[in-house]
Tab-separated table of C-alpha atoms and ligand atoms in Angstrom:
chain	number	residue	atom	x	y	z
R	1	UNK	CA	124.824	105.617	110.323
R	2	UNK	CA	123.912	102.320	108.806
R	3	UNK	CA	121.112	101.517	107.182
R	4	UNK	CA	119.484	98.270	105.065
R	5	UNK	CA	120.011	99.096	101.978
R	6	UNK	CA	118.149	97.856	98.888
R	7	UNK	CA	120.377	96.648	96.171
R	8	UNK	CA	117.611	95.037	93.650
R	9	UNK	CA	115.261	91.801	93.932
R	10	UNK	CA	116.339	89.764	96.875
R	11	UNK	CA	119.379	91.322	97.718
R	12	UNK	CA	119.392	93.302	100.961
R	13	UNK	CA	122.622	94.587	102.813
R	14	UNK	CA	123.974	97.316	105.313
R	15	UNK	CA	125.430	99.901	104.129
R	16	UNK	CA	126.884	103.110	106.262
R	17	UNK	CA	124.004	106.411	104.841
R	18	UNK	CA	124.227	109.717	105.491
R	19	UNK	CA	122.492	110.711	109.019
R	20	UNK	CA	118.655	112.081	108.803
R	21	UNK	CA	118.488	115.487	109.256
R	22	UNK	CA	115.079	117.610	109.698
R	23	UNK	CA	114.150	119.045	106.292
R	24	UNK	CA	110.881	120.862	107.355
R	25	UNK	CA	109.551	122.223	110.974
R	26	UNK	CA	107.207	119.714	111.736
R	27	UNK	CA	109.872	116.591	111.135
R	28	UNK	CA	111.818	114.722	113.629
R	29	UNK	CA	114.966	112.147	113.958
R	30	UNK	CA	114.474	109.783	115.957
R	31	UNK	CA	117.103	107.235	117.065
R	32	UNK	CA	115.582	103.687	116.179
R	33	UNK	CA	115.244	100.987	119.547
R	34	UNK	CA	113.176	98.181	117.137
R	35	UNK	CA	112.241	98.116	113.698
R	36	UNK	CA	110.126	94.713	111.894
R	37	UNK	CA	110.363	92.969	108.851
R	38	UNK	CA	106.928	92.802	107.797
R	39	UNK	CA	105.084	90.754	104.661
R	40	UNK	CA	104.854	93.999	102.978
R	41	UNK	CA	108.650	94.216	102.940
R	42	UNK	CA	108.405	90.949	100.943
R	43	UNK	CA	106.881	92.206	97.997
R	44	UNK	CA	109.728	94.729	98.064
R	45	UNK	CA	112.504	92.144	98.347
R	46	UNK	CA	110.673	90.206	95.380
R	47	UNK	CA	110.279	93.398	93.331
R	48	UNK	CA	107.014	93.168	92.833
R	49	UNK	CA	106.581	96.747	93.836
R	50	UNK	CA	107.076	99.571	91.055
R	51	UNK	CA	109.854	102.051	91.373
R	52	UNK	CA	111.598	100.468	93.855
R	53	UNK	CA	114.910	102.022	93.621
R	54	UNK	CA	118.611	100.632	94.159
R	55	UNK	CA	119.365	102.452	97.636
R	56	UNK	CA	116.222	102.784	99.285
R	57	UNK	CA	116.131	101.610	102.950
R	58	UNK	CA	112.792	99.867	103.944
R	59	UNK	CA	111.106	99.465	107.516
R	60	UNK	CA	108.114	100.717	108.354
R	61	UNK	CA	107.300	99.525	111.778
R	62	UNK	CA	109.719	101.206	114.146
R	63	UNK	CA	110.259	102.533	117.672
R	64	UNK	CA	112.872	105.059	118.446
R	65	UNK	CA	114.223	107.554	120.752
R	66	UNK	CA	113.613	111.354	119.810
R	67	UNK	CA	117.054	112.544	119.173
R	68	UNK	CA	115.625	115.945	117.279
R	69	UNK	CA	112.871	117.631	116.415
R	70	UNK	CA	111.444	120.950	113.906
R	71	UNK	CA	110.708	124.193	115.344
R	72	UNK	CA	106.957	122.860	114.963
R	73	UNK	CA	106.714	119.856	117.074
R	74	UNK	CA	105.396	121.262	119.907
R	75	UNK	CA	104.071	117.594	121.715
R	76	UNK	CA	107.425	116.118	121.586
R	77	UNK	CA	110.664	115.946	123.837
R	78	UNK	CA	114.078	114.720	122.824
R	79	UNK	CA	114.376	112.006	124.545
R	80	UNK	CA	110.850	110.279	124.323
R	81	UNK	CA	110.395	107.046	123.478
R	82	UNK	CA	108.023	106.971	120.617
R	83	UNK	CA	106.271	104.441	117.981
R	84	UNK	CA	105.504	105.702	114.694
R	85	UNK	CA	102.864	104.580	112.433
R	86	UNK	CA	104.107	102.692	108.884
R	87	UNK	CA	101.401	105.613	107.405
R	88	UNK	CA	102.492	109.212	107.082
R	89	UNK	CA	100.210	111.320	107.687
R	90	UNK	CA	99.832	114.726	107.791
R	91	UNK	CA	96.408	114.778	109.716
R	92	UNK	CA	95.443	117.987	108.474
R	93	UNK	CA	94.103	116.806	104.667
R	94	UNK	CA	90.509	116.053	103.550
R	95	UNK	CA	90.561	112.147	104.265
R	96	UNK	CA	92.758	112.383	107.807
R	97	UNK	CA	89.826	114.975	108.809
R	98	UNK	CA	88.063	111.735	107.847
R	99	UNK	CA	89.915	109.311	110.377
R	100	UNK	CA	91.559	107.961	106.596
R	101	UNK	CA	95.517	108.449	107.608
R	102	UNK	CA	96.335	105.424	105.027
R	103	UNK	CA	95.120	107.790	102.188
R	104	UNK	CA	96.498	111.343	103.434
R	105	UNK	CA	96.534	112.998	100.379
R	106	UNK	CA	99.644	115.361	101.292
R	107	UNK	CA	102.166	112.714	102.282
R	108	UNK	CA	102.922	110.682	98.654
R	109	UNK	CA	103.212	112.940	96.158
R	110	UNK	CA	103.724	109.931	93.410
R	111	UNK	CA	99.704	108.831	93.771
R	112	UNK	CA	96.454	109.547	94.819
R	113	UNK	CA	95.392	106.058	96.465
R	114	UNK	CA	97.664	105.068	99.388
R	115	UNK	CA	99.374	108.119	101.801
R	116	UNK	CA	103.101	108.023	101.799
R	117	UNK	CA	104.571	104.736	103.511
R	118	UNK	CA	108.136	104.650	105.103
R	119	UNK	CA	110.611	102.908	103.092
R	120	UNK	CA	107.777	101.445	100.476
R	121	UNK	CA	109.655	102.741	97.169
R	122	UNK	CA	109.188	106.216	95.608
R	123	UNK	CA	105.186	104.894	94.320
R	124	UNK	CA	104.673	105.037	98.246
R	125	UNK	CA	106.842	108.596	98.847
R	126	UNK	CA	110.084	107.739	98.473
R	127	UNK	CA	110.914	108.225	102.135
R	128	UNK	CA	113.785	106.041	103.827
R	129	UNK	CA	112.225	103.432	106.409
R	130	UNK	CA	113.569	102.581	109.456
R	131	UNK	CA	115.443	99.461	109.064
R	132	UNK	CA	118.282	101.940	110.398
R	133	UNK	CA	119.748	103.102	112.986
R	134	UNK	CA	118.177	106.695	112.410
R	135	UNK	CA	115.208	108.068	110.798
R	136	UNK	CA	113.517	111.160	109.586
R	137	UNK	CA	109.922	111.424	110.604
R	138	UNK	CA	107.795	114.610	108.862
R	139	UNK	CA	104.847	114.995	110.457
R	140	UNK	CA	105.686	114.318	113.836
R	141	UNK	CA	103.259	116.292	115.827
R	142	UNK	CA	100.896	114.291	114.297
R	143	UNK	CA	102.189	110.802	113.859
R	144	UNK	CA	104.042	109.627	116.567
R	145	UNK	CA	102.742	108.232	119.949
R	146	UNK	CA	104.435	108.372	122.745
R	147	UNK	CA	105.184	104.604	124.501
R	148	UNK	CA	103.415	104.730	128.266
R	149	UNK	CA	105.747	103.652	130.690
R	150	UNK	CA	103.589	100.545	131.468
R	151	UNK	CA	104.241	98.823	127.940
R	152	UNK	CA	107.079	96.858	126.863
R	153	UNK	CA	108.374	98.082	123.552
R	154	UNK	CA	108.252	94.454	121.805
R	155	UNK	CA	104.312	95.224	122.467
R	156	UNK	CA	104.633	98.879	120.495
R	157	UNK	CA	106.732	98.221	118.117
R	158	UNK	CA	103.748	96.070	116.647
R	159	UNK	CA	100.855	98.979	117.181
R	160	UNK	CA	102.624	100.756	114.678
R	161	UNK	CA	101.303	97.875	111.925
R	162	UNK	CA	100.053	94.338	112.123
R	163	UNK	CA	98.269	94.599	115.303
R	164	UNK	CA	95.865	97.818	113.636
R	165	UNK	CA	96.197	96.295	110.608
R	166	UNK	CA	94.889	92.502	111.450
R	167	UNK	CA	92.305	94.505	114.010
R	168	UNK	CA	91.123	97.009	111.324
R	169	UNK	CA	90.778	93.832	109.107
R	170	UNK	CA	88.014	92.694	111.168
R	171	UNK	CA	86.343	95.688	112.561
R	172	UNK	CA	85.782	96.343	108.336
R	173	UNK	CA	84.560	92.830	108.127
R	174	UNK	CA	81.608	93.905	110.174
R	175	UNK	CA	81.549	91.064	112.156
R	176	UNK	CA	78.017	90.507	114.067
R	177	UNK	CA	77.488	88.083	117.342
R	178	UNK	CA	78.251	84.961	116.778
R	179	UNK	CA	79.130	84.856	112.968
R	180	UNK	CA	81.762	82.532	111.285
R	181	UNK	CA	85.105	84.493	110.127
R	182	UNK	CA	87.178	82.990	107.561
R	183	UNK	CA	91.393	84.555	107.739
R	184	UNK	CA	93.460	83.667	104.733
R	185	UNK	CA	97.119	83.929	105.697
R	186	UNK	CA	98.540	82.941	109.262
R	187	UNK	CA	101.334	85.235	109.038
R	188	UNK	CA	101.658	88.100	111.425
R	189	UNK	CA	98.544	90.010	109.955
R	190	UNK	CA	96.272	87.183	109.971
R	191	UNK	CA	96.795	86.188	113.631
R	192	UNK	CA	95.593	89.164	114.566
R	193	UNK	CA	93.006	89.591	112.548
R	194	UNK	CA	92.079	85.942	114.295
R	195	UNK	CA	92.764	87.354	117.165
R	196	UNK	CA	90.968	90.760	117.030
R	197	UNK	CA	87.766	88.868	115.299
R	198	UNK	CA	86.869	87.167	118.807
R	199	UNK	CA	87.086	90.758	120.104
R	200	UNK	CA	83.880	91.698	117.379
R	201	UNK	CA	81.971	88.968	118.617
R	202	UNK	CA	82.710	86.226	116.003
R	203	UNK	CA	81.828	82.839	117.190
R	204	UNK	CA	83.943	80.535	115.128
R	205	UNK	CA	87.086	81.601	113.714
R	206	UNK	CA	89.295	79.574	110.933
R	207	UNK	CA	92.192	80.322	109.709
R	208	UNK	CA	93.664	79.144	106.386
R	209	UNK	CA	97.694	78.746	105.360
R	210	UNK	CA	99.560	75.984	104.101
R	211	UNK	CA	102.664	76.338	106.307
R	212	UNK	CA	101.700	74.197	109.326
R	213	UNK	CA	104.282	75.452	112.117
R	214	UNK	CA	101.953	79.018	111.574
R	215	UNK	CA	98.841	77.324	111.681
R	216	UNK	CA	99.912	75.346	115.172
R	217	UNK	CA	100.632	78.723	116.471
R	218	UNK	CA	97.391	80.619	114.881
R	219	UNK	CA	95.519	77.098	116.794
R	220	UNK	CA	96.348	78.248	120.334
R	221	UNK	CA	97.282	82.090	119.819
R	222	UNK	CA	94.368	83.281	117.884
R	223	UNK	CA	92.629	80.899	118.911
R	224	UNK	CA	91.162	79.260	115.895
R	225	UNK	CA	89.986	76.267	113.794
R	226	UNK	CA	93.019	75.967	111.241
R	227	UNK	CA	93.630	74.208	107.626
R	228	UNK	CA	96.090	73.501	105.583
R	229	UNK	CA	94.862	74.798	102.159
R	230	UNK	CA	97.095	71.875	100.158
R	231	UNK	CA	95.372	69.194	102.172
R	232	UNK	CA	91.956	70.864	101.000
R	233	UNK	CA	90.941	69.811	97.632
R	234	UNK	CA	89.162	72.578	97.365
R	235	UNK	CA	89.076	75.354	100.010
R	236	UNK	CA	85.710	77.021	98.068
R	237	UNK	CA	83.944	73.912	98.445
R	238	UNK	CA	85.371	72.833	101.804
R	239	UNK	CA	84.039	76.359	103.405
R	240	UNK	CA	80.730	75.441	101.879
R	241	UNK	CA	80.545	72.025	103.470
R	242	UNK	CA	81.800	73.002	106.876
R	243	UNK	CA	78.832	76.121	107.418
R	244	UNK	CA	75.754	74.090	106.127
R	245	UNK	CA	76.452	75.026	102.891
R	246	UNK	CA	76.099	78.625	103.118
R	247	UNK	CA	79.351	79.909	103.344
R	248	UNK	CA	81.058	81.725	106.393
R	249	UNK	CA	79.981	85.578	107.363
R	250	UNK	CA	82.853	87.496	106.856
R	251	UNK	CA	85.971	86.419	104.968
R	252	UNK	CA	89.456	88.218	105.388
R	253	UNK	CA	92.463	88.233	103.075
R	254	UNK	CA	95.405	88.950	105.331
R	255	UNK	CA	97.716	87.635	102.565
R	256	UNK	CA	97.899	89.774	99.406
R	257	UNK	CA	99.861	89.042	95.862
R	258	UNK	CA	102.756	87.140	97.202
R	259	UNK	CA	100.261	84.185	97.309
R	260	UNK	CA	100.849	80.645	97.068
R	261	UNK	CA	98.097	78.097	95.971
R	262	UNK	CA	96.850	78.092	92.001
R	263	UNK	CA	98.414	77.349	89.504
R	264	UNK	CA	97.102	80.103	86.931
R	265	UNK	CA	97.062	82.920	89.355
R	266	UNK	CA	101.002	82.286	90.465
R	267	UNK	CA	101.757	82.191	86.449
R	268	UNK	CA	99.867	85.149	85.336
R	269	UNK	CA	100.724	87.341	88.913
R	270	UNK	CA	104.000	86.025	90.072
R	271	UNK	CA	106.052	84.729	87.080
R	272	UNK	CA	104.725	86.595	84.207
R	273	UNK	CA	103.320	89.464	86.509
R	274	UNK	CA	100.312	90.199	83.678
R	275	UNK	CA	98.467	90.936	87.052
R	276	UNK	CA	99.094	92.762	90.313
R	277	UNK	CA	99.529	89.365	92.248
R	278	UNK	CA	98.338	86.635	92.795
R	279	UNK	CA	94.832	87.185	93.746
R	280	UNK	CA	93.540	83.496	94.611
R	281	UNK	CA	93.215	84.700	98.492
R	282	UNK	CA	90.823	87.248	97.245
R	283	UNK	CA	89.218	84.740	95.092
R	284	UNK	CA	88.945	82.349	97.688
R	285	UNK	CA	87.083	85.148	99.954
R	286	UNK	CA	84.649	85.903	97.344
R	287	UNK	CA	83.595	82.423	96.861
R	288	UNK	CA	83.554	81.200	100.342
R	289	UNK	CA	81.306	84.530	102.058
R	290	UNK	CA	78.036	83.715	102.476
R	291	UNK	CA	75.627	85.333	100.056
R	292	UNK	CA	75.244	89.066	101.335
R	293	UNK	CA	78.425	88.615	103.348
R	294	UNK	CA	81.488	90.695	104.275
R	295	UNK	CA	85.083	90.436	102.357
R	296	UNK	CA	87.824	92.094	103.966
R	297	UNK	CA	90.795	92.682	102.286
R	298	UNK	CA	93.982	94.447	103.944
R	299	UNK	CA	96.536	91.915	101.875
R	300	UNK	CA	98.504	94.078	99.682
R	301	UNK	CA	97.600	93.468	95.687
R	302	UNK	CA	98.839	95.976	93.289
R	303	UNK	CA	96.572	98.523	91.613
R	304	UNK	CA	95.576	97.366	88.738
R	305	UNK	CA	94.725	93.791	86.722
R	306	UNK	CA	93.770	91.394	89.383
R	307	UNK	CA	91.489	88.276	88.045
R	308	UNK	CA	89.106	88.349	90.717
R	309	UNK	CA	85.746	87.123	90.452
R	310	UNK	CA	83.796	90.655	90.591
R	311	UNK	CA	80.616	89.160	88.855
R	312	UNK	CA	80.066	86.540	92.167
R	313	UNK	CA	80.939	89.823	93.938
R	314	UNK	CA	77.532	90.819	92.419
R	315	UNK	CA	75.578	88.622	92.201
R	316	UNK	CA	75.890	87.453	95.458
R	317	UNK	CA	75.656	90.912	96.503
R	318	UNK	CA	78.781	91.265	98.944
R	319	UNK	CA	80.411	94.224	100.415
R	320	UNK	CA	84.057	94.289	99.831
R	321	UNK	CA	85.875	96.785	102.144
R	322	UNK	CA	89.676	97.021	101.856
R	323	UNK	CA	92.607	99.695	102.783
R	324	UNK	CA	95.696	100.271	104.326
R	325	UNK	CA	95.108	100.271	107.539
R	326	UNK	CA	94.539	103.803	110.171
R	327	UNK	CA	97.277	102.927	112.593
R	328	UNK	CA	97.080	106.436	114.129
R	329	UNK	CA	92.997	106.280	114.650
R	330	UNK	CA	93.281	102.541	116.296
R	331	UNK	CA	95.928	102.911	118.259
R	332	UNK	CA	94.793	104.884	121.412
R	333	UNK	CA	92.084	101.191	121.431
R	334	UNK	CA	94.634	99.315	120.655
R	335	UNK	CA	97.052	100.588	123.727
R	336	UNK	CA	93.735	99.795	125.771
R	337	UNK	CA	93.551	96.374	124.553
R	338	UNK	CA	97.145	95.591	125.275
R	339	UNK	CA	97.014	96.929	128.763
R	340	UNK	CA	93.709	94.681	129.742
R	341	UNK	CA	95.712	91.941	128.371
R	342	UNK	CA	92.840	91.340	125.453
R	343	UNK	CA	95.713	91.182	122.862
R	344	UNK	CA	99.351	90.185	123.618
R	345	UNK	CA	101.192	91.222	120.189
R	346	UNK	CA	105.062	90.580	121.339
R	347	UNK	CA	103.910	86.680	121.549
R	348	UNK	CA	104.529	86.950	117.965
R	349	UNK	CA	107.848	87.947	117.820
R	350	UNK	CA	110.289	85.238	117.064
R	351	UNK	CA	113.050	86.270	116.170
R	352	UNK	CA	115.645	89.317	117.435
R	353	UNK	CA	118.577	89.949	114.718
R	354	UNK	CA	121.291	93.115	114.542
R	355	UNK	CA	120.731	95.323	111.665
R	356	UNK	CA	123.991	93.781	110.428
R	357	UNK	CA	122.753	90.798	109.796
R	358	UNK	CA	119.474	92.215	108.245
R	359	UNK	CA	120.035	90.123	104.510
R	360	UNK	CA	119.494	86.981	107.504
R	361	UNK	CA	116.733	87.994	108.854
R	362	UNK	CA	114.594	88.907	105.119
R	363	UNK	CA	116.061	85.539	104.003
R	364	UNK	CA	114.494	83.627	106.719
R	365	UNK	CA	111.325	85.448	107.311
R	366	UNK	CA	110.953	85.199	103.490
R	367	UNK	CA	111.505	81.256	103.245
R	368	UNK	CA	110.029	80.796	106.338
R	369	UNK	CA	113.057	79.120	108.150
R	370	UNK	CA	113.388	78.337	111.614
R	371	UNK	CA	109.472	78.739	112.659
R	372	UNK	CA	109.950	82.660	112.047
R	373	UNK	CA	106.927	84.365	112.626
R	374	UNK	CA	107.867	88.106	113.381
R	375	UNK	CA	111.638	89.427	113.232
R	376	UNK	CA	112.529	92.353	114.992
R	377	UNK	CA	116.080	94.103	113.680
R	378	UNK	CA	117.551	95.963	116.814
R	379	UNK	CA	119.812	98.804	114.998
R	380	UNK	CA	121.356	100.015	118.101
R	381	UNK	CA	122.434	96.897	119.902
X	425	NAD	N1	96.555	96.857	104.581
X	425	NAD	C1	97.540	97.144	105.406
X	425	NAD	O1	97.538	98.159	106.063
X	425	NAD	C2	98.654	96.165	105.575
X	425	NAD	C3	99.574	96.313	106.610
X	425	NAD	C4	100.524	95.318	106.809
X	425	NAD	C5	100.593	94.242	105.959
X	425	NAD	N2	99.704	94.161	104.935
X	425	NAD	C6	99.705	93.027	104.016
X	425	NAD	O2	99.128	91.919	104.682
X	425	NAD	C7	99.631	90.718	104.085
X	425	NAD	C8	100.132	89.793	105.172
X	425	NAD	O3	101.208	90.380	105.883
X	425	NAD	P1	102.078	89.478	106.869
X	425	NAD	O4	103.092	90.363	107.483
X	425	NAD	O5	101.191	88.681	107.726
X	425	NAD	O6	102.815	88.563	105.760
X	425	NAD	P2	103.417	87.076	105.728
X	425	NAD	O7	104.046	86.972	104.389
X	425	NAD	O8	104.246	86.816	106.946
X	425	NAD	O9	102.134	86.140	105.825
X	425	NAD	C9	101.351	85.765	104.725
X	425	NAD	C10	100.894	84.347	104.986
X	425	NAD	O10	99.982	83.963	103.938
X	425	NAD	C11	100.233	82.610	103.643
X	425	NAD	N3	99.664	82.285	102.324
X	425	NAD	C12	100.243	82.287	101.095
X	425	NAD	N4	99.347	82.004	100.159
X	425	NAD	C13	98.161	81.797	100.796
X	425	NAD	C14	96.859	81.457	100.356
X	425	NAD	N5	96.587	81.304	99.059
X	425	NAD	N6	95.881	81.297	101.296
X	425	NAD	C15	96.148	81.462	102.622
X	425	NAD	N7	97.372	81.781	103.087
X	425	NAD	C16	98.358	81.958	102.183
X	425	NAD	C17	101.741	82.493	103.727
X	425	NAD	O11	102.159	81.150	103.870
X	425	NAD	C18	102.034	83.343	104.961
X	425	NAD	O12	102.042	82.588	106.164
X	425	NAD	C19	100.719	91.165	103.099
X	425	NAD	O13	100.154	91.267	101.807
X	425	NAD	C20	101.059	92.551	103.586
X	425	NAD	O14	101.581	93.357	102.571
X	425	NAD	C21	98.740	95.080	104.742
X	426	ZN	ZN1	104.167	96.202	107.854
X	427	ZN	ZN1	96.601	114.081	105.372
């Protein structure tokens, strides 16, 4: 079958794999119909991630066709058109009793922090993604969901990441009626978490980026107030002057340690990587919240050495929440959502490339070419 195939730090290519097959009773293969390119595949392709290795094929947002499934998988038929959550989860563990399927501690042997993640590197599993034309899927009478007939695939393909992720953003930023929500990052995660903060109640919403065709889109789609953060002179300060000088409610990082914007941070965390990232989105949250506000973090850092402000943290007395996000606990909402027309995910989607030309499709999501917003790879024509 082919597959994307990792070959080191910014070189991606298809390469003919050996087919999935089902290693244990409760996996399936599944035939792949869509699979995204998502931000988190960036910090992948820039190597930023630990054990990465040469060979690995990412893609965690997919929707496929059951082609086979373990004696176990009992809520399944071949044939079903499923979407599968980027987080594998066993839902049997201590924290997936606890709704926590981003932290299953069965599926990722290699930690204790995040659950195993398809095609994330071997610190996240070491399972193959589906940027392919197959995949293997263990814990499929768990994970999965089955597509209703009703919804158009572009729609679930995206419930299987950045639409629980940007909405789990703001449900954690605890948004109350009314209340000001700052998003850093207009890419595919921070539109909806623009999106989903109306949804909480907020009653101004402002989203920050400095690539303007995002921010024209994040202006009608989320909608929101938008700024360029390099026409800012200083986005801390700016926040303060635009809410009375109190600061906004709730502040969400939907961008993570592939940051732009500081000079320090993108020495220290991107060129000489002495930190996880560059964490000047995080920093920017901190500062901006309102004393005794909300910071909401779901942009990917690494896990250790970030230079983020943590005394303002106390002494302004904020509540940071942060994780991978639950896809499998949103998503029954989230299908409910879609089909009342409250969110419209596929709007995002810009772009529609053949796994063949998948080293494209990371080059121009990555430099942000052609207005891309959301690729989707179609493996199987
Ligand atoms: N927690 C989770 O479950 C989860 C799931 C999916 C993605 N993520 C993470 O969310 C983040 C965003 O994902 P995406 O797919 O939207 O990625 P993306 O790369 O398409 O978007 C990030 C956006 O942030 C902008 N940006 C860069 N520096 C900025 C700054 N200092 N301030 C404001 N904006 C800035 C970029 O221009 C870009 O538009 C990534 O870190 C990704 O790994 C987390
Ligand atoms: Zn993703
Ligand atoms: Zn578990």
């Amino acid at each position: 079958m082919l597959a994307m195939d990792y070959r080191g730090p910014y070189r991606v290519r298809v390469t003919d794999k050996p087919m999935p097959r089902i290693e244990h009773p409760r996996d399936a293969v599944v035939r792949v119909t869509r699979s995204c390119i998502c931000g988190s595949d960036l910090h992948l392709y820039h190597g930023m991630v630990p054990d990465c290795r040469v060979g690995t094929t990412f893609g965690h947002e997919f929707t496929g066709i059951v082609e086979e499934l373990g004696e176990d998988v009992t809520n399944l038929k071949v044939g079903d058109h499923v979407l599968v959550p980027f987080n594998i989860a066993c839902g049997q563990c201590h924290f997936c009793k606890q709704g926590l399927f981003g932290n299953c501690h069965e599926s990722n042997p290699q930690a204790t922090a995040v659950a195993g993640i398809y095609g994330y590197s071997h610190t996240a599993g070491g399972y193959d993604g589906g940027q392919a034309q197959y995949v293997r899927v263990p814990y499929a009478d768990f994970g999965p969901t089955v597509i209703p007939d009703w919804m158009d695939p572009d729609d679930a393909v995206l419930l299987t990441d950045v639409v629980p992720t940007g909405y789990q953003a703001a449900e954690m930023g605890g948004i109350q009626k009314g209340d000001t929500v700052l998003v850093l990052g207009a890419g595919p995660v921070g539109l909806l978490a623009a999106r989903s903060a109306w949804l909480f109640g907020a009653g101004r919403v402002i989203v920050i980026d400095h690539v303007d065709y995002r921010l024209e889109f994040a202006r009608t789609y989320c909608p929101a107030e938008v700024y360029n953060f390099k026409e800012l002179d200083d986005v801390v300060v700016f926040m303060k002057k635009t809410t009375d000088g109190l600061g906004v409610d709730v502040a969400i990082d939907a961008v993570g340690g592939d940051a732009k914007g500081n000079f320090l941070q993108t020495l220290f965390g991107t060129k000489l990587k002495l930190e996880a990232g560059n964490a000047i989105p995080a920093h920017w949250a901190i500062n901006s919240v309102k004393k005794g506000g909300i910071v909401s973090i779901v942009g990917v850092y690494g896990p250790t050495g970030n230079m983020v402000p943590l005394g303002n943290v106390v002494n302004k007395g904020l509540t940071i929440r942060a994780n991978q996000a639950s896809v499998k606990r949103l998503v029954p909402r989230l299908i409910e959502h879609v089909r009342e027309g409250r969110l419209d995910p596929k709007a995002i989607i810009t772009h529609r490339v053949p796994l063949e030309e998948v080293a494209d499709a990371y080059h121009i999501f990555m430099s942000k070419l052609d207005n891309c917003i959301k690729p989707v790879l179609l493996p199987n024509g």
